[in-house]
Coordinates of C-alpha atoms in Angstrom, one line a residue:
Chain A
M1390 CA 0.0 0.0 0.0
K1391 CA 1.4 3.5 -0.9
K1392 CA 2.1 5.8 2.0
N1393 CA -0.1 8.4 0.6
I1394 CA -3.1 6.1 0.4
L1395 CA -2.4 4.8 3.9
F1396 CA -2.5 8.4 5.3
R1397 CA -5.8 9.1 3.6
L1398 CA -7.3 5.8 4.8
I1399 CA -6.3 6.7 8.4
L1400 CA -7.9 10.2 8.0
L1401 CA -11.1 8.6 6.5
G1402 CA -11.3 6.0 9.3
F1403 CA -10.9 8.7 12.0
F1404 CA -13.5 10.9 10.5
A1405 CA -16.0 8.1 10.0
G1406 CA -15.5 6.9 13.6
L1407 CA -15.9 10.5 14.9
V1408 CA -19.2 11.0 13.1
N1409 CA -20.5 7.6 13.9
G1410 CA -19.7 8.1 17.6
L1411 CA -21.0 11.7 17.8
F1412 CA -24.2 11.2 15.8
G1413 CA -24.8 7.5 16.5
S1414 CA -25.0 6.9 12.8
G1415 CA -23.6 7.8 9.4
G1416 CA -20.2 6.0 9.5
G1417 CA -21.2 3.9 6.5
T1418 CA -22.4 6.8 4.5
I1419 CA -18.9 8.3 4.9
L1420 CA -16.9 5.1 4.5
V1421 CA -18.5 3.7 1.4
P1422 CA -17.9 6.6 -1.0
G1423 CA -14.6 7.3 0.7
M1424 CA -13.2 3.8 0.1
F1425 CA -14.7 3.8 -3.3
F1426 CA -12.7 6.9 -4.3
L1427 CA -9.5 6.0 -2.4
T1428 CA -9.1 2.4 -3.5
D1429 CA -10.0 0.3 -6.5
M1430 CA -12.7 -1.5 -4.6
G1431 CA -16.1 -2.0 -6.3
Q1432 CA -19.3 -0.8 -4.8
H1433 CA -20.3 -4.2 -3.4
K1434 CA -16.9 -4.8 -1.7
S1435 CA -17.0 -1.2 -0.3
H1436 CA -20.3 -1.9 1.4
A1437 CA -19.1 -5.3 2.8
T1438 CA -15.8 -3.8 4.0
A1439 CA -17.6 -0.8 5.6
I1440 CA -19.7 -3.1 7.8
S1441 CA -16.6 -4.9 9.0
I1442 CA -15.1 -1.5 10.0
I1443 CA -18.2 0.1 11.6
L1444 CA -19.0 -3.0 13.7
P1445 CA -16.1 -2.6 16.1
L1446 CA -16.4 1.2 16.2
T1447 CA -20.1 0.9 17.0
I1448 CA -19.5 -1.6 19.8
L1449 CA -17.0 0.9 21.4
S1450 CA -19.4 3.8 21.0
T1451 CA -22.4 1.8 22.3
Y1452 CA -20.3 0.9 25.4
I1453 CA -19.6 4.6 26.1
Y1454 CA -23.3 5.5 25.7
M1455 CA -24.2 2.6 27.9
Q1456 CA -21.8 3.7 30.7
N1457 CA -23.5 7.1 30.5
G1458 CA -27.0 5.4 31.0
D1459 CA -28.2 6.4 27.5
I1460 CA -29.3 2.9 26.4
N1461 CA -33.0 1.9 26.9
W1462 CA -32.9 -1.9 26.8
P1463 CA -36.7 -2.6 26.8
I1464 CA -37.3 -0.3 23.8
A1465 CA -34.1 -1.6 22.1
I1466 CA -35.4 -5.2 22.1
K1467 CA -38.6 -4.1 20.3
I1468 CA -36.8 -2.1 17.7
I1469 CA -34.3 -4.9 17.1
C1470 CA -37.2 -7.4 16.5
G1471 CA -38.8 -5.0 14.0
S1472 CA -35.6 -4.2 12.2
V1473 CA -34.5 -7.9 11.8
I1474 CA -37.8 -8.6 10.0
G1475 CA -37.5 -5.3 8.1
A1476 CA -33.9 -6.0 7.0
Y1477 CA -35.1 -9.3 5.5
I1478 CA -38.0 -7.6 3.7
G1479 CA -35.7 -4.8 2.5
A1480 CA -33.1 -7.2 1.1
K1481 CA -35.9 -9.0 -0.8
L1482 CA -37.6 -5.8 -2.0
L1483 CA -34.3 -4.5 -3.3
N1484 CA -34.7 -6.4 -6.6
H1485 CA -38.3 -5.4 -7.1
I1486 CA -38.5 -1.6 -6.3
P1487 CA -36.7 1.0 -8.4
G1488 CA -34.0 2.3 -6.0
K1489 CA -33.8 5.7 -7.6
I1490 CA -37.4 6.7 -6.7
L1491 CA -37.0 5.2 -3.2
R1492 CA -33.8 7.1 -2.6
K1493 CA -35.3 10.4 -3.7
S1494 CA -38.5 10.1 -1.6
F1495 CA -36.4 8.9 1.3
A1496 CA -34.1 11.9 0.9
L1497 CA -37.2 14.2 1.0
F1498 CA -38.2 12.7 4.4
M1499 CA -34.7 13.2 5.7
L1500 CA -34.8 16.9 4.5
I1501 CA -38.1 17.6 6.4
A1502 CA -36.8 15.8 9.5
A1503 CA -33.5 17.7 9.3
I1504 CA -35.3 21.1 9.2
R1505 CA -37.5 20.1 12.1
M1506 CA -34.6 19.0 14.2
V1507 CA -32.5 22.2 13.7
F1508 CA -35.4 24.6 14.5
Chain B
M1472 CA -46.0 -1.9 19.0
F1473 CA -44.9 1.5 17.8
Y1474 CA -41.3 0.7 18.4
I1475 CA -41.6 -2.6 16.4
V1476 CA -43.1 -0.7 13.5
V1477 CA -40.4 2.0 13.6
G1478 CA -37.8 -0.8 13.7
L1479 CA -39.5 -2.5 10.8
F1480 CA -39.2 0.6 8.6
S1481 CA -35.6 1.3 9.5
G1482 CA -34.8 -2.3 8.9
I1483 CA -36.3 -2.2 5.4
M1484 CA -34.2 0.9 4.6
G1485 CA -31.1 -0.7 6.1
G1486 CA -31.7 -3.9 4.2
M1487 CA -31.9 -2.0 1.0
G1488 CA -28.6 -0.3 1.7
I1489 CA -30.0 3.2 2.3
G1490 CA -29.1 3.5 5.9
G1491 CA -31.6 2.7 8.7
G1492 CA -30.2 5.1 11.3
T1493 CA -31.1 8.2 9.3
I1494 CA -34.7 7.2 9.5
L1495 CA -34.7 5.6 13.0
I1496 CA -33.1 8.5 14.9
P1497 CA -35.4 11.3 13.6
A1498 CA -38.5 9.1 14.0
L1499 CA -37.7 8.4 17.7
I1500 CA -37.0 12.2 18.2
I1501 CA -40.2 13.3 16.5
F1502 CA -42.6 10.7 17.8
T1503 CA -41.3 9.7 21.3
T1504 CA -40.0 11.4 24.4
L1505 CA -36.5 10.0 24.1
N1506 CA -33.7 12.6 23.9
Q1507 CA -31.1 12.8 21.3
Q1508 CA -28.4 10.8 23.1
Q1509 CA -30.9 8.0 23.9
S1510 CA -32.1 7.8 20.3
Q1511 CA -28.5 7.7 19.0
G1512 CA -27.6 5.1 21.6
L1513 CA -30.6 2.9 20.4
N1514 CA -29.5 3.2 16.8
L1515 CA -25.9 2.2 17.7
L1516 CA -27.1 -0.8 19.7
C1517 CA -29.7 -2.0 17.1
F1518 CA -27.0 -1.9 14.4
I1519 CA -24.9 -4.5 16.2
P1520 CA -26.9 -7.7 15.8
A1521 CA -27.7 -7.0 12.1
A1522 CA -24.1 -6.0 11.4
I1523 CA -22.8 -9.3 13.0
V1524 CA -25.0 -11.3 10.6
A1525 CA -24.0 -9.2 7.6
F1526 CA -20.3 -9.4 8.6
I1527 CA -20.3 -13.2 8.7
T1528 CA -22.2 -13.5 5.4
H1529 CA -19.8 -11.1 3.7
L1530 CA -16.7 -12.8 5.2
K1531 CA -17.8 -16.2 3.9
G1532 CA -18.6 -14.6 0.5
G1533 CA -15.1 -13.1 0.4
N1534 CA -16.3 -9.6 0.0
I1535 CA -14.2 -8.0 2.7
E1536 CA -10.9 -6.4 1.8
T1537 CA -9.0 -7.2 4.9
K1538 CA -5.8 -5.2 3.9
F1539 CA -7.7 -1.9 4.1
C1540 CA -9.5 -2.9 7.3
I1541 CA -6.6 -2.5 9.8
P1542 CA -5.7 1.2 9.3
L1543 CA -9.4 2.1 9.0
I1544 CA -10.4 0.3 12.2
I1545 CA -7.5 1.6 14.3
A1546 CA -8.1 5.2 13.3
G1547 CA -11.8 4.7 13.4
L1548 CA -11.7 3.4 17.0
L1549 CA -9.9 6.6 18.1
G1550 CA -12.5 8.7 16.3
A1551 CA -15.4 6.6 17.8
F1552 CA -14.0 7.1 21.3
L1553 CA -13.7 10.9 20.9
G1554 CA -17.0 11.2 19.1
A1555 CA -19.0 9.2 21.7
N1556 CA -17.4 11.1 24.5
M1557 CA -18.3 14.4 22.9
A1558 CA -21.9 13.2 22.4
I1559 CA -22.5 12.3 26.0
R1560 CA -21.0 15.6 27.2
I1561 CA -22.9 18.2 25.1
S1562 CA -26.5 19.2 25.7
S1563 CA -29.3 17.2 24.0
D1564 CA -30.6 20.3 22.3
L1565 CA -27.3 21.2 20.8
L1566 CA -26.6 17.6 19.7
R1567 CA -30.1 17.5 18.1
R1568 CA -29.4 20.6 16.0
L1569 CA -25.9 19.3 15.0
F1570 CA -27.5 16.0 14.0
G1571 CA -30.1 18.0 12.0
I1572 CA -27.4 19.7 10.0
F1573 CA -25.6 16.3 9.4
L1574 CA -29.0 14.8 8.3
F1575 CA -29.5 17.7 5.9
L1576 CA -26.1 17.0 4.2
M1577 CA -26.9 13.2 4.1
A1578 CA -30.2 14.0 2.5
L1579 CA -28.5 16.0 -0.2
Y1580 CA -26.1 13.2 -0.8
E1581 CA -28.9 10.6 -1.1
F1582 CA -30.9 13.0 -3.4
F1583 CA -28.0 13.5 -5.8
Y1584 CA -26.6 10.0 -5.5
K1585 CA -25.8 8.7 -9.0
G1586 CA -25.8 5.0 -8.4
K1587 CA -23.4 2.3 -9.3
K1588 CA -20.6 3.3 -11.7

């Protein structure tokens, strides 16, 4: 690995970890395009590699939140049950729904929520 | 029941590779009395079981580029430590506003995303 690339990877990892810890999300949204541009990895491998990186970072961040008493276990169990079923449905739907329309409507929801949260 | 439905929707988004957290956190903030740190903590925790399953699947499929993982994980752990410590120290209101700005940028990214090259 070239020294230049290694330095950029370290910066990317640090930034993704910082955002993921601070906002409790978003590490993957930074890592996937970041790795895609810095390395010759394809889209599919970028997604898979991103998960293997965010997993240990998330465990560390969760532990820090937990120590601070910010984890509500009874609610977490309900959300996990729903999201496991949802993840299965989502993975199946992926091949049947045009991603482009879904992304744009989802982005609009995020924009409205973002404005509501700032003000 | 409400939490199961919210989990279901964020799971669908996550399963389609669009990012479940960006829907789960605002939904919890807008529709429940949980504060910003609690919502973020829930998202972090709920990511872990799904990510373990995905990780094992991808590892078996040979889709993980291990040579890039080490520098990214080491630097990432340092960032995650600093980020989480910042999050638990600042006020919930300020963190919610910062998250809103971050969500806005993510929304623009999703909106203008060009797809697989």
